[in-house]
mmCIF file of C-alpha atoms in Angstrom:
data_model
loop_
_atom_site.group_PDB
_atom_site.id
_atom_site.type_symbol
_atom_site.label_atom_id
_atom_site.label_comp_id
_atom_site.label_asym_id
_atom_site.label_seq_id
_atom_site.Cartn_x
_atom_site.Cartn_y
_atom_site.Cartn_z
ATOM 1 C CA MET O 11 -19.554 23.727 -8.431
ATOM 2 C CA SER O 12 -20.444 23.255 -4.768
ATOM 3 C CA ASP O 13 -21.792 19.736 -5.465
ATOM 4 C CA VAL O 14 -18.401 18.622 -6.808
ATOM 5 C CA PRO O 15 -16.440 16.713 -4.137
ATOM 6 C CA GLU O 16 -13.530 18.715 -2.734
ATOM 7 C CA LEU O 17 -10.287 16.863 -2.113
ATOM 8 C CA GLN O 18 -9.417 17.398 1.553
ATOM 9 C CA ARG O 19 -6.289 15.243 1.592
ATOM 10 C CA LEU O 20 -4.230 14.025 -1.319
ATOM 11 C CA THR O 21 -1.402 11.541 -1.774
ATOM 12 C CA THR O 22 0.439 11.999 -5.062
ATOM 13 C CA SER O 23 2.706 9.273 -6.399
ATOM 14 C CA TYR O 24 4.071 7.897 -9.645
ATOM 15 C CA SER O 25 2.868 4.454 -10.743
ATOM 16 C CA THR O 26 5.410 2.513 -12.781
ATOM 17 C CA THR O 27 2.785 0.017 -13.938
ATOM 18 C CA GLN O 28 0.418 2.744 -15.178
ATOM 19 C CA ASP O 29 3.191 5.202 -16.164
ATOM 20 C CA ARG O 30 0.985 7.917 -14.718
ATOM 21 C CA ILE O 31 0.686 10.108 -11.682
ATOM 22 C CA ARG O 32 -1.795 8.735 -9.167
ATOM 23 C CA LEU O 33 -3.781 10.986 -6.880
ATOM 24 C CA ALA O 34 -5.291 9.100 -3.963
ATOM 25 C CA GLY O 35 -7.753 11.591 -2.595
ATOM 26 C CA GLU O 36 -9.955 11.836 0.433
ATOM 27 C CA VAL O 37 -13.110 13.871 -0.111
ATOM 28 C CA SER O 38 -14.587 13.107 3.302
ATOM 29 C CA HIS O 39 -13.519 11.048 6.275
ATOM 30 C CA GLN O 40 -15.109 7.940 4.745
ATOM 31 C CA GLN O 41 -14.993 8.653 1.003
ATOM 32 C CA ARG O 42 -11.901 8.269 -1.174
ATOM 33 C CA MET O 43 -11.163 8.262 -4.888
ATOM 34 C CA ILE O 44 -8.223 7.608 -7.172
ATOM 35 C CA LEU O 45 -7.537 10.037 -9.994
ATOM 36 C CA TRP O 46 -4.997 9.325 -12.728
ATOM 37 C CA LEU O 47 -3.084 12.100 -14.514
ATOM 38 C CA THR O 48 -1.203 11.437 -17.735
ATOM 39 C CA GLN O 49 2.113 12.992 -18.623
ATOM 40 C CA ARG O 50 0.471 14.755 -21.566
ATOM 41 C CA LEU O 51 -2.105 16.460 -19.342
ATOM 42 C CA LEU O 52 0.455 17.330 -16.663
ATOM 43 C CA ASN O 53 2.818 18.832 -19.248
ATOM 44 C CA ARG O 54 0.091 21.283 -20.232
ATOM 45 C CA LEU O 55 -0.967 21.936 -16.629
ATOM 46 C CA ILE O 56 2.487 22.664 -15.199
ATOM 47 C CA ALA O 57 3.027 25.688 -17.435
ATOM 48 C CA HIS O 58 -0.242 27.250 -16.239
ATOM 49 C CA LEU O 59 0.445 26.514 -12.574
ATOM 50 C CA SER O 60 3.980 27.895 -12.779
ATOM 51 C CA GLN O 61 2.726 31.066 -14.432
ATOM 52 C CA TRP O 62 0.102 31.581 -11.720
ATOM 53 C CA LEU O 63 2.780 31.234 -9.044
ATOM 54 C CA LEU O 64 4.926 33.837 -10.793
ATOM 55 C CA GLN O 65 1.998 36.248 -10.795
ATOM 56 C CA HIS O 66 0.962 35.633 -7.176
ATOM 57 C CA THR O 67 4.199 35.156 -5.261
ATOM 58 C CA GLY O 68 7.570 36.790 -4.983
ATOM 59 C CA THR O 69 6.218 40.298 -5.440
ATOM 60 C CA GLU O 70 8.278 41.832 -2.635
ATOM 61 C CA HIS O 71 11.602 40.820 -4.141
ATOM 62 C CA GLY O 72 10.675 40.346 -7.773
ATOM 63 C CA HIS O 73 10.035 37.319 -9.907
ATOM 64 C CA THR O 74 13.639 36.352 -10.489
ATOM 65 C CA PRO O 75 14.421 32.653 -10.818
ATOM 66 C CA LEU O 76 16.567 32.881 -7.675
ATOM 67 C CA VAL O 77 13.661 34.242 -5.605
ATOM 68 C CA GLN O 78 11.279 31.664 -7.051
ATOM 69 C CA ALA O 79 13.773 28.841 -6.369
ATOM 70 C CA PHE O 80 14.148 30.042 -2.771
ATOM 71 C CA GLU O 81 10.364 30.149 -2.288
ATOM 72 C CA GLN O 82 10.145 26.660 -3.780
ATOM 73 C CA GLN O 83 12.785 25.346 -1.369
ATOM 74 C CA VAL O 84 11.011 26.940 1.597
ATOM 75 C CA ALA O 85 7.709 25.357 0.550
ATOM 76 C CA ALA O 86 9.288 21.925 0.125
ATOM 77 C CA ALA O 87 11.034 22.182 3.492
ATOM 78 C CA SER O 88 7.773 23.100 5.225
ATOM 79 C CA LEU O 89 5.927 20.024 3.924
ATOM 80 C CA VAL O 90 5.215 17.941 7.019
ATOM 81 C CA PRO O 91 5.176 14.177 6.370
ATOM 82 C CA GLN O 92 1.795 12.642 7.165
ATOM 83 C CA ALA O 93 0.112 9.303 6.758
ATOM 84 C CA PRO O 94 -0.797 8.689 3.112
ATOM 85 C CA VAL O 95 -4.348 8.430 1.854
ATOM 86 C CA LEU O 96 -4.888 4.682 1.557
ATOM 87 C CA PRO O 97 -7.766 3.774 -0.737
ATOM 88 C CA ALA O 98 -9.720 0.585 -0.174
ATOM 89 C CA GLN O 99 -9.840 -2.219 -2.731
ATOM 90 C CA ASP O 100 -13.162 -0.956 -4.097
ATOM 91 C CA THR O 101 -12.202 2.739 -4.268
ATOM 92 C CA PRO O 102 -13.441 4.220 -7.558
ATOM 93 C CA GLU O 103 -10.745 5.162 -10.077
ATOM 94 C CA TYR O 104 -10.998 7.815 -12.791
ATOM 95 C CA LEU O 105 -8.805 9.005 -15.619
ATOM 96 C CA VAL O 106 -8.663 12.806 -15.615
ATOM 97 C CA GLU O 107 -9.072 14.012 -19.211
ATOM 98 C CA SER O 108 -9.198 17.766 -18.605
ATOM 99 C CA ILE O 109 -8.690 20.312 -15.853
ATOM 100 C CA ASP O 110 -10.357 23.687 -15.532
ATOM 101 C CA ILE O 111 -8.345 26.255 -13.610
ATOM 102 C CA GLY O 112 -10.060 28.872 -11.509
ATOM 103 C CA THR O 113 -8.056 31.572 -9.793
ATOM 104 C CA ASN O 114 -8.233 34.485 -7.454
ATOM 105 C CA SER O 115 -5.458 36.289 -5.627
ATOM 106 C CA ALA O 116 -5.272 33.756 -2.796
ATOM 107 C CA VAL O 117 -6.351 30.351 -4.137
ATOM 108 C CA LEU O 118 -6.020 28.353 -7.318
ATOM 109 C CA THR O 119 -8.797 25.825 -7.947
ATOM 110 C CA LEU O 120 -8.375 22.771 -10.144
ATOM 111 C CA LEU O 121 -11.594 21.186 -11.394
ATOM 112 C CA LEU O 122 -10.658 17.682 -12.529
ATOM 113 C CA LYS O 123 -12.934 16.238 -15.229
ATOM 114 C CA ASN O 124 -13.477 12.931 -16.985
ATOM 115 C CA ALA O 125 -13.752 12.192 -20.720
ATOM 116 C CA GLY O 126 -17.396 13.284 -20.747
ATOM 117 C CA ASN O 127 -16.347 16.685 -19.355
ATOM 118 C CA GLN O 128 -18.090 15.813 -16.080
ATOM 119 C CA PRO O 129 -16.431 17.140 -12.902
ATOM 120 C CA LEU O 130 -14.868 14.442 -10.741
ATOM 121 C CA ALA O 131 -13.315 16.488 -7.941
ATOM 122 C CA ARG O 132 -12.147 19.958 -6.978
ATOM 123 C CA LEU O 133 -8.777 20.829 -5.461
ATOM 124 C CA ASN O 134 -8.152 24.235 -3.872
ATOM 125 C CA LEU O 135 -4.502 25.224 -3.496
ATOM 126 C CA THR O 136 -2.899 28.204 -1.810
ATOM 127 C CA PRO O 137 0.445 29.306 -3.278
ATOM 128 C CA LEU O 138 2.285 27.353 -0.550
ATOM 129 C CA ALA O 139 0.233 24.191 -1.104
ATOM 130 C CA LEU O 140 0.642 24.535 -4.882
ATOM 131 C CA ARG O 141 4.427 24.786 -4.528
ATOM 132 C CA GLN O 142 4.423 21.725 -2.281
ATOM 133 C CA TRP O 143 2.288 19.762 -4.719
ATOM 134 C CA LEU O 144 4.482 20.813 -7.660
ATOM 135 C CA ASP O 145 7.491 19.609 -5.684
ATOM 136 C CA ILE O 146 5.870 16.189 -5.298
ATOM 137 C CA VAL O 147 4.856 16.046 -8.972
ATOM 138 C CA HIS O 148 8.400 17.072 -9.957
ATOM 139 C CA ALA O 149 9.707 14.117 -7.927
ATOM 140 C CA GLY O 150 7.294 11.887 -9.852
ATOM 141 C CA TYR O 151 8.741 13.172 -13.121
ATOM 142 C CA VAL O 152 12.232 12.344 -11.880
ATOM 143 C CA GLN O 153 11.148 8.847 -10.829
ATOM 144 C CA ALA O 154 9.357 8.295 -14.160
ATOM 145 C CA ASP O 155 12.347 9.559 -16.126
ATOM 146 C CA TRP O 156 9.967 11.836 -18.047
ATOM 147 C CA PRO O 157 11.383 14.830 -19.946
ATOM 148 C CA MET O 158 12.136 17.681 -17.553
ATOM 149 C CA ASP O 159 12.191 20.541 -20.065
ATOM 150 C CA ILE O 160 8.604 21.567 -19.261
ATOM 151 C CA TRP O 161 9.594 22.617 -15.725
ATOM 152 C CA PRO O 162 10.614 26.237 -15.136
ATOM 153 C CA GLU O 163 14.251 26.886 -14.284
ATOM 154 C CA TRP O 164 13.412 27.903 -10.713
ATOM 155 C CA ILE O 165 11.964 24.439 -10.027
ATOM 156 C CA HIS O 166 15.163 22.828 -11.292
ATOM 157 C CA ALA O 167 17.225 25.243 -9.199
ATOM 158 C CA ALA O 168 15.276 24.215 -6.095
ATOM 159 C CA HIS O 169 16.276 20.578 -6.645
ATOM 160 C CA PRO O 170 19.898 19.539 -6.611
ATOM 161 C CA PRO O 171 20.552 16.627 -8.993
ATOM 162 C CA ALA O 172 20.843 14.150 -6.109
ATOM 163 C CA THR O 173 17.289 14.816 -4.865
ATOM 164 C CA ALA O 174 15.495 11.530 -4.329
ATOM 165 C CA ALA O 175 12.011 11.068 -5.707
ATOM 166 C CA HIS O 176 9.273 10.946 -3.076
ATOM 167 C CA SER O 177 5.536 10.856 -2.738
ATOM 168 C CA GLY O 178 3.656 13.088 -0.409
ATOM 169 C CA VAL O 179 0.415 13.974 1.236
ATOM 170 C CA LEU O 180 -1.108 17.366 0.689
ATOM 171 C CA HIS O 181 -3.865 18.749 2.912
#
């Protein structure tokens, strides 16, 4: 898996024309790629990511929705705005068809694959980075007006109804 490009920086946004989540990723200082995630794939992924967070965070005070919502708010508040990843006109684009999830106690790894089950890119996320990314994806769901019932209650609790949708950069 070491020959699979690792996403170093990532800008996540919702595309109204594609009706998909767009990941503009930087795998090196000069190399970028665009990865597209469908609602169907994200719906399946979010449950797994949320479950991993429940198992790897909040252990001091329990896994209650209130504790998880607080941790989610802290993560969102600590996201520092940065310049987005701006792909060039000729940046390669790929539709992600499947995602393998690798875990250990400190890092969750997403291996994003194409229709031929070939790895496109790898994304390593700490619990904090995962919460921040989920916050950005949640905002994309709000902007897309996609069904919100797949999100755990503690994500909803971390977002008052007036929360504006945003895109973000994750490093």
